[in-house]
């Protein structure tokens, strides 16, 4: 097995929680600073709420890793830390040996732009842009005006290709409010894949969609994966998704508590494509989802 | 690339930014038009004040205190910088018209000398101008104007002023009515009493000694328009001997008008004059008298100061309006930050930097300021060019004068666009707009991307 693409070591994250005994002034200051993200756990104002506790995780190059666990387990937090959208309190996250927590803001922005794609539960498209423009946003960020103009034809062809692949080739001039949830998520996937990122981070990509649409989105994700070139980390509490992953990691209460590998896939292969059956039969006891799934992010 | 693209997209897709643009362009419009009118007003005012007054006036504290002495005039003309000297005499009078009585100021001059120290000659009206002015030509509709023009043509009213003829009548009397003193009156005086050339007016005057001289007739031989409505309404001009005879002060005058090479240096000439006076260069008699030398701006200090003050106030007020308008940029962008939090988070997630987010907002502020500025500037320049046409239109359709000549001493609204002033306005507004965008921009940039992404 090759070198892991992402190596998470002793990762801890505390979220600030305002002290109940803080003075009004301290609360005000705490709120202002909390808003800007600084001083997250400045003692007099906030006390830390541990969300991730010494997480250790290796993500292999080219695999699809599913992270499952009950709501509030810290899955999203871990994903955001890996994508460096947030900073940990302790620990390191190595991307091909480089610590993302130590990258300069400029380097980080470039790294996210070139290497990482995000797909969120709530799609997060730009409402003022058309589907095609939304897909092209990462390229707009990547290139200067002149470079973009030079590459325009290629980029539009790539966007068109991706939109065709996600089945929205004829909807490229539509705005997000003219698209259904599933269609918006497909645009978001096309956007995440535009610059062929090495790492695709998906946070409950199907969490907000009905079963059937969710299924389609998953098919699409798997279909679009460019074999060993890309690594997917998919947070979910959708068993069907987990069942199709190369590897499943379970989180509970801020810790990685268990790991399941390839057998899941074998079971699916053996049982055929019937979704209901797959769910019941394929998921090993250790990865059975908690009963409260469905209200994600609550 | 995305900054430019998103800036343009947000501006064109957000009606709110249009509101900011409109607010800004209106305030910039005010910022251009108001000072330009004030500038024009001030310039015009200065010109007219100088035109009617001569650069330096030298007069006695008591009426008729100076002798009509060619030696004094020569001595004054010899002062450095002085290019022309003209004597004058003046006294207030009452004028009687049928059953009404009013006051006026009678000024005796030597027209051939006076035209060298003030713009007196330029103010004389041709027959045609007089006809049109009396019929209030400038305030009429195009059709009525055409009618008046045609009437003037049929009467064959001359378009040129025969100054020499007027001067001759003023000094030597009108051959049609020999023996009666002659005078010139202002257009508003003519209009007010329905007079025309050839009519007689009846004046009564008094002296400081108590003598009263009643009901002297003066024959009108011409009219003038200085553009100063107070002058055009109340000034009667006659020759020096006529007024001396009227008031009964033979050989006395009120003072001298001086023209100097450079009117901005009129003060130097005044100082020279005072020095010459105390040295006795103007004669022993004058040395002992309380005589006063004043420059044109000193004689009208309060008036000129009032205008300058008004200009300053207008400048401050319009500037405050612009500040208020740039505050609308702040509000619009502040709201944009709140409605766009999620997009900003995504922008960061796909590789946008804090600086990029900041420049997105500053760019929007700049673009709003620039468009608002350009629109306002264009509008302001256009309307200061066409302001009189606009005022006439308003007058025609509403009957209301936005700029009544009686109040402002001026017939037309003068405007002067000060380029330097507007460049300053331009830079200041753009800076203000960008600064107004800076605060929301910084807030947006400081916002951690996660705050925006995490929840729906
Ligand atoms: N900004 C925040 N401030 C305080 N607590 C937070 C914040 N974000 C998340 N949390 C808490 O962190 C925990 C983990 O959240 P999350 O990673 O979203 O869980 P999951 O994605 O597994 O459902 C939750 O208990 C949540 O309440
Ligand atoms: Mg979550």
XYZ file of C-alpha atoms and ligand atoms in Angstrom:
782
model
C 0.000 0.000 0.000
C 1.296 3.425 -0.984
C 1.893 6.413 1.244
C -1.385 7.815 2.706
C -2.603 10.970 0.994
C -3.917 12.355 4.274
C -2.491 11.511 7.657
C -4.303 12.834 10.709
C -2.410 12.673 13.980
C -3.553 13.418 17.550
C -6.128 15.856 16.255
C -8.177 17.777 18.827
C -10.706 20.519 18.358
C -12.524 22.485 21.014
C -15.395 24.750 20.159
C -15.805 27.812 22.333
C -18.692 27.753 24.706
C -19.417 30.914 26.521
C -18.886 30.612 30.222
C -22.145 30.966 32.048
C -20.426 33.058 34.717
C -18.874 35.523 32.241
C -19.521 39.214 32.854
C -21.603 41.088 30.272
C -18.478 42.807 28.972
C -16.617 39.543 28.698
C -19.619 38.100 26.867
C -19.665 40.974 24.440
C -15.960 40.694 23.747
C -16.290 36.945 23.536
C -19.048 37.263 21.004
C -17.150 39.719 18.858
C -13.981 37.692 18.889
C -15.849 34.453 18.591
C -17.366 35.817 15.436
C -14.030 36.484 13.859
C -12.817 33.087 14.873
C -9.969 34.308 16.991
C -9.581 33.550 20.696
C -11.837 30.537 20.391
C -11.098 29.344 23.845
C -9.733 32.360 25.572
C -10.203 31.268 29.120
C -11.869 34.259 30.749
C -14.486 34.365 28.019
C -15.057 30.894 26.754
C -14.448 27.421 27.902
C -13.601 24.806 25.341
C -16.153 22.237 24.270
C -14.185 19.264 23.029
C -15.559 18.049 19.704
C -12.613 16.037 18.407
C -10.454 14.134 20.837
C -7.120 12.780 19.644
C -8.325 11.630 16.275
C -5.962 9.431 14.284
C -6.747 8.646 10.674
C -4.938 7.618 7.502
C -6.568 8.124 4.145
C -5.095 6.041 1.383
C -4.349 7.378 -2.016
C -7.163 6.704 -4.448
C -9.651 5.191 -2.023
C -13.206 6.117 -1.182
C -13.389 6.525 2.570
C -16.746 6.840 4.261
C -16.954 8.416 7.690
C -20.096 7.448 9.528
C -21.415 8.048 12.980
C -24.238 9.646 14.904
C -25.115 13.250 14.492
C -22.847 15.434 16.580
C -19.998 12.928 16.550
C -17.664 15.451 14.946
C -17.634 14.108 11.392
C -18.196 17.444 9.739
C -15.682 19.055 12.025
C -13.061 16.503 11.022
C -13.814 16.997 7.345
C -13.552 20.765 7.641
C -10.249 20.433 9.457
C -8.894 18.167 6.728
C -9.971 20.760 4.153
C -8.372 23.417 6.380
C -11.566 25.430 6.541
C -10.919 25.515 10.277
C -7.871 25.162 12.489
C -7.426 22.443 15.083
C -6.431 23.178 18.661
C -3.895 20.346 18.682
C -2.512 17.790 16.321
C -1.411 17.718 12.723
C -2.978 16.990 9.363
C -0.474 15.987 6.723
C -1.387 16.161 3.056
C 1.264 14.166 1.214
C 3.620 14.954 4.027
C 2.850 18.676 4.227
C 1.145 19.970 7.354
C -1.948 21.871 6.227
C -2.350 23.448 9.652
C 0.947 25.258 9.105
C 0.347 26.499 5.577
C 0.339 30.245 4.976
C -3.051 31.688 4.030
C -1.955 32.210 0.434
C -0.543 28.714 0.070
C -3.636 27.305 1.732
C -5.962 29.068 -0.676
C -3.948 27.802 -3.608
C -3.875 24.281 -2.180
C -7.623 24.246 -1.692
C -8.119 25.569 -5.163
C -5.878 23.056 -6.899
C -6.076 19.918 -4.789
C -9.335 19.894 -2.880
C -12.973 19.795 -3.929
C -15.837 20.309 -1.506
C -19.391 19.050 -1.771
C -21.693 20.192 1.004
C -25.004 18.948 2.242
C -26.711 22.205 1.298
C -25.083 22.536 -2.163
C -24.121 26.176 -1.531
C -24.283 27.393 -5.098
C -23.996 31.080 -5.996
C -27.578 32.190 -6.562
C -26.545 35.006 -8.901
C -24.637 32.747 -11.258
C -25.917 30.273 -13.823
C -25.206 26.569 -13.488
C -22.320 26.825 -15.917
C -20.842 29.846 -14.173
C -21.164 28.090 -10.842
C -19.191 25.165 -12.211
C -16.545 27.565 -13.502
C -16.052 29.407 -10.194
C -12.946 27.415 -9.128
C -11.327 28.269 -12.468
C -12.223 31.914 -12.039
C -10.549 31.820 -8.666
C -7.521 30.008 -10.059
C -6.759 32.232 -13.024
C -6.175 35.895 -13.638
C -8.408 37.675 -16.095
C -5.994 37.238 -18.978
C -5.181 33.615 -18.187
C -8.874 32.872 -17.862
C -9.618 34.521 -21.170
C -6.891 32.449 -22.803
C -8.216 29.181 -21.370
C -11.865 30.115 -21.697
C -12.712 27.734 -24.498
C -11.078 24.739 -22.781
C -12.672 25.549 -19.458
C -16.115 25.937 -20.926
C -15.692 22.650 -22.751
C -14.701 20.991 -19.478
C -17.678 22.555 -17.681
C -19.966 21.437 -20.478
C -18.520 17.948 -20.283
C -19.107 17.786 -16.546
C -22.624 19.170 -16.826
C -23.343 16.602 -19.523
C -22.022 13.888 -17.256
C -24.258 14.968 -14.408
C -27.166 15.136 -16.826
C -27.614 18.900 -16.840
C -26.051 19.693 -20.195
C -29.158 21.528 -21.323
C -29.638 23.428 -18.068
C -26.369 25.322 -18.001
C -27.968 28.736 -18.336
C -30.362 28.158 -15.472
C -29.926 29.788 -12.130
C -29.905 27.680 -8.953
C -33.431 28.755 -8.020
C -34.578 27.155 -11.272
C -33.039 23.810 -10.307
C -34.271 21.127 -7.930
C -32.234 20.072 -4.903
C -30.808 17.029 -6.637
C -29.916 19.102 -9.697
C -28.249 21.723 -7.540
C -26.203 19.052 -5.823
C -25.146 17.721 -9.215
C -24.005 21.201 -10.208
C -22.089 21.390 -6.920
C -20.386 18.079 -7.741
C -19.456 19.309 -11.197
C -18.028 22.441 -9.567
C -15.999 20.416 -7.084
C -14.544 18.286 -9.872
C -13.801 21.057 -12.386
C -10.097 21.367 -11.620
C -9.650 17.593 -11.091
C -8.828 17.769 -7.393
C -6.811 14.979 -5.840
C -9.042 15.045 -2.777
C -12.821 15.307 -2.837
C -14.435 16.074 0.517
C -18.159 15.409 0.681
C -20.205 16.274 3.750
C -23.474 14.371 3.642
C -23.895 14.871 -0.098
C -27.223 13.066 -0.050
C -28.349 14.169 3.407
C -30.821 16.673 2.109
C -32.213 14.658 -0.772
C -34.870 12.001 -1.086
C -33.815 8.426 -1.396
C -33.997 8.089 -5.129
C -32.228 11.331 -5.892
C -29.615 10.472 -3.290
C -29.039 7.211 -5.050
C -28.517 8.991 -8.357
C -26.058 11.393 -6.769
C -24.067 8.494 -5.362
C -23.990 6.716 -8.711
C -22.744 9.915 -10.209
C -20.014 10.382 -7.628
C -18.746 6.888 -8.154
C -19.012 7.223 -11.869
C -17.068 10.455 -11.952
C -14.227 9.227 -9.822
C -11.229 9.139 -12.036
C -10.001 5.812 -10.749
C -6.821 5.974 -8.751
C -6.198 9.662 -9.430
C -8.727 10.804 -6.889
C -9.407 10.165 -3.257
C -12.878 10.653 -1.809
C -13.684 11.266 1.818
C -17.436 11.066 2.238
C -19.161 11.886 5.513
C -22.533 10.294 5.725
C -24.995 8.450 7.809
C -26.462 6.890 4.712
C -25.822 3.140 4.925
C -26.064 2.619 1.204
C -23.301 5.080 0.664
C -21.173 3.482 3.320
C -21.842 0.135 1.765
C -20.299 1.206 -1.497
C -17.151 2.738 0.021
C -13.762 1.055 -0.042
C -13.412 1.597 3.655
C -15.688 2.799 6.417
C -14.583 4.663 9.520
C -16.974 5.104 12.384
C -16.890 8.088 14.699
C -18.556 8.532 18.016
C -18.278 11.360 20.473
C -15.272 12.941 18.814
C -13.281 9.750 18.421
C -12.679 7.238 15.681
C -14.076 4.068 17.206
C -13.924 1.490 14.470
C -12.968 0.673 10.950
C -14.521 -1.602 8.385
C -12.929 -2.409 5.070
C -13.588 -4.048 1.746
C -16.007 -6.834 2.797
C -18.899 -4.437 2.560
C -18.383 -4.162 -1.161
C -18.181 -7.873 -1.566
C -21.502 -8.247 0.200
C -23.118 -5.771 -2.141
C -21.741 -7.598 -5.119
C -23.069 -10.854 -3.798
C -26.512 -9.536 -2.857
C -27.137 -7.662 -6.105
C -28.418 -4.132 -6.409
C -31.592 -4.233 -4.349
C -31.296 -1.239 -2.089
C -33.500 -2.314 0.788
C -31.805 -5.668 1.056
C -28.401 -4.137 0.801
C -29.057 -1.905 3.713
C -30.183 -4.684 5.989
C -27.759 -7.302 4.948
C -24.527 -5.589 4.114
C -23.785 -3.351 7.004
C -21.743 -5.073 9.678
C -22.966 -4.695 13.262
C -20.232 -2.218 14.132
C -21.337 0.306 11.595
C -25.078 0.231 12.115
C -26.269 3.809 12.083
C -27.780 5.358 15.157
C -31.548 5.709 15.268
C -31.419 9.522 15.184
C -30.008 9.809 11.686
C -31.977 12.025 9.415
C -31.677 15.305 11.272
C -28.160 16.006 10.253
C -26.214 18.933 11.574
C -28.854 19.557 14.224
C -10.738 36.870 -12.338
C -13.564 35.996 -9.962
C -13.374 39.380 -8.240
C -14.114 41.239 -11.430
C -16.711 38.752 -12.539
C -18.564 38.601 -9.246
C -18.358 42.349 -8.730
C -20.016 42.967 -12.068
C -22.535 40.219 -11.533
C -23.530 41.422 -8.084
C -23.847 44.983 -9.288
C -26.036 44.070 -12.194
C -28.169 41.546 -10.332
C -28.733 43.587 -7.186
C -31.331 46.361 -7.401
C -30.058 47.655 -4.090
C -26.732 48.671 -5.560
C -28.681 50.616 -8.161
C -30.283 52.519 -5.303
C -26.847 53.404 -3.996
C -25.753 54.474 -7.462
C -28.810 56.673 -7.880
C -28.395 58.186 -4.409
C -24.773 58.903 -5.103
C -25.328 60.325 -8.549
C -27.959 62.709 -7.247
C -25.739 63.909 -4.484
C -22.784 64.288 -6.834
C -25.105 66.139 -9.151
C -25.838 68.529 -6.300
C -22.145 68.687 -5.536
C -21.418 69.789 -9.098
C -24.346 72.041 -9.834
C -24.611 73.970 -6.577
C -20.990 75.148 -6.403
C -20.958 75.764 -10.142
C -23.879 78.133 -9.760
C -22.191 79.689 -6.761
C -18.950 80.053 -8.695
C -20.721 81.556 -11.643
C -22.626 83.802 -9.328
C -19.464 84.926 -7.601
C -17.563 85.506 -10.828
C -20.452 87.357 -12.376
C -20.889 89.337 -9.228
C -17.279 90.372 -9.113
C -17.391 91.323 -12.750
C -20.472 93.462 -12.306
C -19.313 95.023 -9.098
C -16.107 96.012 -10.832
C -17.936 97.051 -13.962
C -20.182 99.497 -12.163
C -17.692 100.689 -9.631
C -14.225 101.182 -11.087
C -11.177 99.765 -9.365
C -10.457 102.517 -6.887
C -12.781 105.286 -5.780
C -11.528 108.436 -4.148
C -14.196 110.500 -2.453
C -14.934 112.870 0.380
C -16.538 112.063 3.656
C -18.891 115.017 3.204
C -20.958 115.490 0.030
C -19.486 117.623 -2.770
C -16.246 117.931 -0.855
C -13.878 117.903 -3.821
C -13.267 120.762 -6.227
C -13.618 120.067 -9.933
C -9.919 120.661 -10.494
C -8.019 119.317 -13.546
C -4.793 119.457 -11.515
C -6.137 116.888 -9.043
C -7.251 114.629 -11.878
C -3.788 114.946 -13.438
C -2.095 114.154 -10.133
C -4.269 111.080 -9.696
C -3.564 109.913 -13.240
C 0.158 110.235 -12.524
C 0.008 107.696 -9.692
C 1.760 104.417 -10.532
C -0.540 101.790 -12.001
C -3.400 104.212 -12.696
C -4.555 104.095 -16.307
C -7.620 106.362 -16.257
C -9.347 108.890 -14.004
C -12.932 110.173 -14.171
C -14.720 112.624 -11.877
C -18.245 111.961 -10.644
C -20.887 113.638 -8.551
C -23.883 111.996 -6.922
C -26.872 112.762 -4.784
C -30.098 110.954 -3.875
C -33.377 112.224 -5.258
C -37.087 111.620 -5.143
C -38.872 110.920 -8.381
C -42.538 111.638 -8.864
C -44.658 109.651 -11.325
C -48.310 110.582 -11.568
C -49.468 109.735 -8.082
C -46.534 107.730 -6.849
C -43.234 108.771 -5.393
C -40.020 106.800 -5.164
C -36.348 107.396 -4.564
C -33.379 107.087 -6.846
C -29.698 107.984 -7.005
C -28.605 110.559 -9.499
C -25.055 110.311 -10.703
C -23.340 112.909 -12.777
C -20.497 111.757 -14.987
C -18.441 112.748 -17.945
C -19.341 109.823 -20.235
C -16.191 110.057 -22.352
C -14.032 109.770 -19.251
C -16.341 107.351 -17.435
C -16.157 104.760 -20.204
C -12.423 104.491 -19.515
C -12.778 103.668 -15.792
C -15.810 101.363 -15.779
C -17.824 99.209 -18.167
C -20.346 102.010 -18.486
C -20.188 102.062 -22.275
C -20.932 98.344 -22.512
C -24.108 98.759 -20.519
C -25.759 101.172 -22.927
C -28.598 99.563 -24.843
C -29.396 99.789 -28.529
C -32.962 100.652 -29.519
C -33.659 97.058 -30.292
C -32.227 95.800 -26.980
C -34.262 98.398 -25.163
C -37.452 97.336 -26.929
C -36.856 93.674 -26.187
C -35.835 94.334 -22.581
C -38.893 96.447 -21.904
C -41.049 93.666 -23.306
C -39.322 91.177 -21.055
C -38.055 89.246 -24.041
C -35.942 86.671 -22.164
C -38.842 85.286 -20.191
C -41.102 84.470 -23.080
C -41.957 81.392 -25.090
C -40.204 80.928 -28.437
C -43.348 81.972 -30.324
C -43.693 85.208 -28.428
C -39.976 85.836 -28.848
C -40.346 85.405 -32.604
C -43.228 87.891 -32.560
C -41.143 90.408 -30.653
C -38.236 89.924 -33.031
C -40.531 90.517 -35.968
C -41.962 93.639 -34.365
C -38.454 94.936 -33.728
C -37.673 94.315 -37.395
C -40.750 96.129 -38.650
C -39.950 99.134 -36.468
C -36.429 98.922 -37.892
C -34.916 99.280 -34.463
C -31.177 99.538 -34.665
C -29.036 96.757 -33.322
C -26.028 98.920 -32.578
C -25.572 101.600 -29.978
C -24.526 105.002 -31.231
C -22.566 105.859 -28.105
C -21.185 109.131 -29.378
C -24.725 110.378 -30.117
C -25.871 109.426 -26.636
C -22.835 111.070 -25.026
C -23.461 114.210 -27.047
C -27.093 114.360 -25.940
C -26.096 113.684 -22.358
C -23.475 116.431 -22.276
C -24.911 119.050 -24.626
C -28.633 118.364 -24.299
C -31.163 116.966 -26.744
C -31.616 119.158 -29.857
C -35.325 118.230 -29.846
C -35.722 119.789 -26.444
C -32.934 122.266 -25.896
C -32.475 123.613 -22.386
C -33.826 120.561 -20.541
C -31.149 118.515 -18.804
C -30.833 114.964 -20.139
C -30.373 111.622 -18.412
C -29.949 107.879 -18.854
C -32.001 105.403 -16.833
C -31.766 101.677 -16.107
C -34.046 99.178 -17.838
C -35.947 98.242 -14.687
C -36.575 101.903 -14.006
C -38.037 102.189 -17.482
C -40.165 99.119 -17.003
C -41.286 100.147 -13.516
C -42.630 103.538 -14.682
C -43.511 102.590 -18.267
C -41.103 105.066 -19.722
C -39.378 105.344 -23.071
C -36.685 107.461 -24.621
C -37.901 111.021 -25.025
C -40.055 110.936 -21.866
C -39.366 113.307 -19.037
C -38.978 112.450 -15.401
C -39.410 114.873 -12.538
C -36.854 114.788 -9.747
C -36.660 116.500 -6.379
C -33.491 116.686 -4.365
C -32.178 118.283 -1.222
C -28.800 119.251 0.164
C -27.234 118.627 3.518
C -27.686 122.349 4.141
C -31.471 121.984 3.968
C -31.941 123.526 0.545
C -34.596 121.711 -1.487
C -34.775 121.754 -5.253
C -38.149 120.672 -6.467
C -39.423 119.133 -9.654
C -36.570 119.409 -12.078
C -37.319 117.812 -15.403
C -34.846 115.432 -17.016
C -35.300 114.108 -20.504
C -34.460 110.444 -21.057
C -31.991 110.020 -23.926
C -30.968 106.424 -23.404
C -31.054 103.358 -21.176
C -28.529 101.013 -19.691
C -28.466 97.572 -18.164
C -25.670 96.737 -15.734
C -27.184 93.401 -14.753
C -27.252 94.607 -11.174
C -30.950 94.960 -10.744
C -30.585 97.466 -7.919
C -28.597 99.750 -10.246
C -30.904 99.171 -13.157
C -33.862 100.062 -11.000
C -32.619 103.086 -9.072
C -29.785 104.761 -10.922
C -30.266 107.853 -13.038
C -27.201 109.079 -14.910
C -26.744 112.622 -16.048
C -23.859 114.941 -16.871
C -21.754 116.591 -14.188
C -22.879 120.162 -15.000
C -26.566 119.093 -15.053
C -26.349 117.628 -11.585
C -24.245 120.519 -10.296
C -26.978 122.814 -11.540
C -29.734 120.664 -10.069
C -28.195 120.501 -6.605
C -26.704 123.972 -6.908
C -23.062 123.146 -6.195
C -21.160 124.710 -9.082
C -17.553 123.577 -9.388
C -17.886 120.800 -6.805
C -17.835 117.058 -7.316
C -18.204 113.979 -5.082
C -15.079 112.110 -6.090
C -12.953 110.404 -8.706
C -13.098 106.919 -10.181
C -9.757 105.352 -11.027
C -8.934 102.423 -13.237
C -5.695 100.550 -12.571
C -3.654 98.174 -14.675
C -4.314 95.100 -12.546
C -7.489 95.150 -10.524
C -6.232 92.483 -8.138
C -3.571 95.001 -7.080
C -6.008 97.858 -6.526
C -4.902 97.962 -2.885
C -1.392 99.052 -3.860
C -2.823 101.962 -5.788
C -4.970 102.943 -2.835
C -1.894 102.952 -0.614
C -0.015 105.095 -3.146
C -2.958 107.445 -3.308
C -3.078 107.842 0.447
C 0.653 108.467 0.547
C 0.401 111.085 -2.216
C -2.461 112.721 -0.384
C -0.567 113.060 2.887
C 2.519 114.337 1.037
C 0.337 117.087 -0.415
C 0.803 115.984 -4.030
C -2.929 116.511 -4.581
C -2.872 120.058 -3.275
C -2.882 121.735 0.102
C -6.672 121.997 0.217
C -7.209 118.259 -0.055
C -4.565 117.492 2.571
C -6.718 118.789 5.382
C -9.946 117.066 4.320
C -11.353 113.761 5.512
C -10.990 111.962 2.185
C -11.407 108.273 1.586
C -9.840 105.975 -0.986
C -11.427 102.579 -1.386
C -10.886 99.644 -3.687
C -13.805 97.992 -5.483
C -13.864 95.036 -3.153
C -13.674 97.183 -0.051
C -16.675 99.207 -1.163
C -18.673 95.996 -1.452
C -17.073 94.062 1.309
C -20.239 92.848 2.997
C -21.854 91.898 -0.271
C -18.805 90.031 -1.528
C -18.278 88.390 1.827
C -21.881 87.284 1.924
C -21.469 85.667 -1.469
C -18.234 83.964 -0.456
C -19.854 82.767 2.744
C -22.845 81.438 0.901
C -20.538 79.592 -1.446
C -18.657 78.003 1.417
C -21.859 76.919 3.133
C -23.220 75.400 -0.045
C -19.957 73.559 -0.512
C -20.120 72.136 3.003
C -23.757 71.157 2.669
C -23.341 69.428 -0.666
C -20.297 67.659 0.655
C -22.332 66.391 3.595
C -24.914 65.136 1.146
C -22.202 63.179 -0.633
C -21.020 61.737 2.672
C -24.594 60.653 3.356
C -24.796 59.082 -0.071
C -21.586 57.153 0.431
C -23.121 55.928 3.661
C -25.674 54.249 1.424
C -22.795 52.363 -0.184
C -21.855 51.233 3.284
C -25.397 50.074 4.003
C -25.830 48.295 0.708
C -22.569 46.415 1.092
C -23.181 45.725 4.741
C -26.436 44.063 3.797
C -24.684 42.253 0.980
C -22.231 40.771 3.471
C -25.135 39.445 5.454
C -27.008 37.983 2.531
C -23.888 36.533 0.999
C -22.222 34.922 3.966
C -22.581 31.477 2.491
C -21.199 32.413 -0.875
C -18.245 34.022 0.812
C -17.594 30.788 2.670
C -17.739 28.819 -0.567
C -15.452 31.275 -2.218
C -12.922 30.565 0.503
C -13.495 26.820 0.160
C -12.692 26.885 -3.540
C -9.507 28.832 -2.938
C -10.480 32.477 -2.527
C -8.331 34.440 -0.076
C -9.352 36.912 2.585
C -7.826 39.626 0.453
C -9.894 38.429 -2.476
C -13.115 38.705 -0.473
C -12.090 42.130 0.759
C -11.315 43.338 -2.733
C -14.627 41.957 -3.924
C -16.404 44.376 -1.615
C -14.060 47.280 -2.058
C -14.368 46.707 -5.780
C -18.138 46.873 -5.533
C -17.940 50.045 -3.470
C -15.508 51.512 -5.950
C -17.672 50.532 -8.890
C -20.785 51.997 -7.266
C -18.890 55.167 -6.426
C -17.453 55.364 -9.926
C -20.748 54.889 -11.759
C -22.637 57.140 -9.369
C -19.888 59.693 -9.683
C -19.794 59.534 -13.467
C -23.568 59.794 -13.772
C -23.716 62.630 -11.265
C -20.850 64.445 -12.909
C -22.372 64.116 -16.366
C -25.756 65.188 -15.075
C -24.226 68.052 -13.140
C -22.220 69.363 -16.086
C -25.168 69.044 -18.451
C -27.529 70.772 -16.097
C -25.132 73.577 -15.328
C -24.884 74.195 -19.062
C -28.629 74.049 -19.606
C -29.717 75.503 -16.293
C -31.254 78.622 -17.810
C -33.229 76.605 -20.313
C -34.453 74.438 -17.457
C -35.365 77.471 -15.360
C -37.240 78.971 -18.312
C -39.135 75.747 -18.812
C -40.103 75.682 -15.161
C -41.184 79.287 -15.397
C -43.230 78.605 -18.491
C -45.121 75.666 -17.122
C -45.513 76.680 -13.506
C -45.211 80.452 -13.634
C -42.709 80.243 -10.836
C -39.237 81.709 -11.162
C -36.612 79.392 -9.656
C -34.109 82.219 -9.817
C -35.912 85.553 -9.710
C -33.738 88.344 -11.123
C -35.018 90.830 -8.550
C -33.630 88.715 -5.730
C -30.303 87.769 -7.200
C -29.421 90.961 -9.066
C -28.872 88.800 -12.148
C -30.961 88.157 -15.224
C -29.534 84.779 -16.141
C -28.283 82.051 -13.866
C -24.530 82.154 -14.226
C -22.598 78.903 -13.884
C -18.935 78.182 -13.890
C -17.587 74.670 -13.489
C -14.345 74.738 -11.616
C -12.300 71.843 -12.983
C -9.908 71.704 -10.063
C -12.760 71.662 -7.574
C -14.450 68.827 -9.407
C -11.277 66.787 -9.609
C -11.075 67.092 -5.831
C -14.728 66.081 -5.546
C -14.059 63.132 -7.808
C -11.129 61.856 -5.801
C -12.824 62.461 -2.463
C -16.023 60.691 -3.482
C -14.165 57.699 -4.853
C -12.082 57.484 -1.697
C -15.141 57.815 0.496
C -16.933 55.147 -1.497
C -14.041 52.742 -1.175
C -13.642 53.489 2.525
C -17.374 52.954 3.016
C -16.904 49.571 1.357
C -13.884 48.793 3.484
C -15.757 48.175 6.718
C -18.203 45.590 5.372
C -15.372 44.193 3.291
C -13.145 43.698 6.313
C -16.017 42.122 8.225
C -16.600 39.739 5.343
C -12.924 38.929 5.012
C -12.482 38.278 8.715
C -15.440 35.962 8.804
C -14.198 32.421 9.093
C -15.406 30.401 6.107
C -16.952 27.773 8.319
C -19.409 30.107 9.974
C -21.007 30.600 6.623
C -20.893 27.041 5.397
C -21.908 24.939 8.319
C -25.611 25.502 8.560
C -28.386 26.085 6.136
N -19.364 26.652 15.871
C -19.618 25.781 16.847
N -19.660 26.210 18.129
C -19.900 25.335 19.120
N -20.123 24.056 18.933
C -20.102 23.569 17.688
C -19.847 24.418 16.577
N -19.883 23.659 15.471
C -20.151 22.401 15.867
N -20.284 22.354 17.174
C -20.542 21.147 17.942
O -19.570 20.199 17.593
C -20.146 18.923 17.636
C -19.785 18.173 16.382
O -20.425 18.753 15.285
P -20.343 18.143 13.824
O -18.913 17.947 13.488
O -21.150 18.975 12.934
O -21.048 16.743 14.001
P -21.560 15.779 12.857
O -21.163 16.338 11.559
O -20.869 14.474 13.185
O -23.008 15.670 13.045
C -21.627 19.090 17.839
O -21.918 18.751 19.182
C -21.860 20.529 17.611
O -22.874 20.992 18.437
Mg -22.398 17.119 10.033
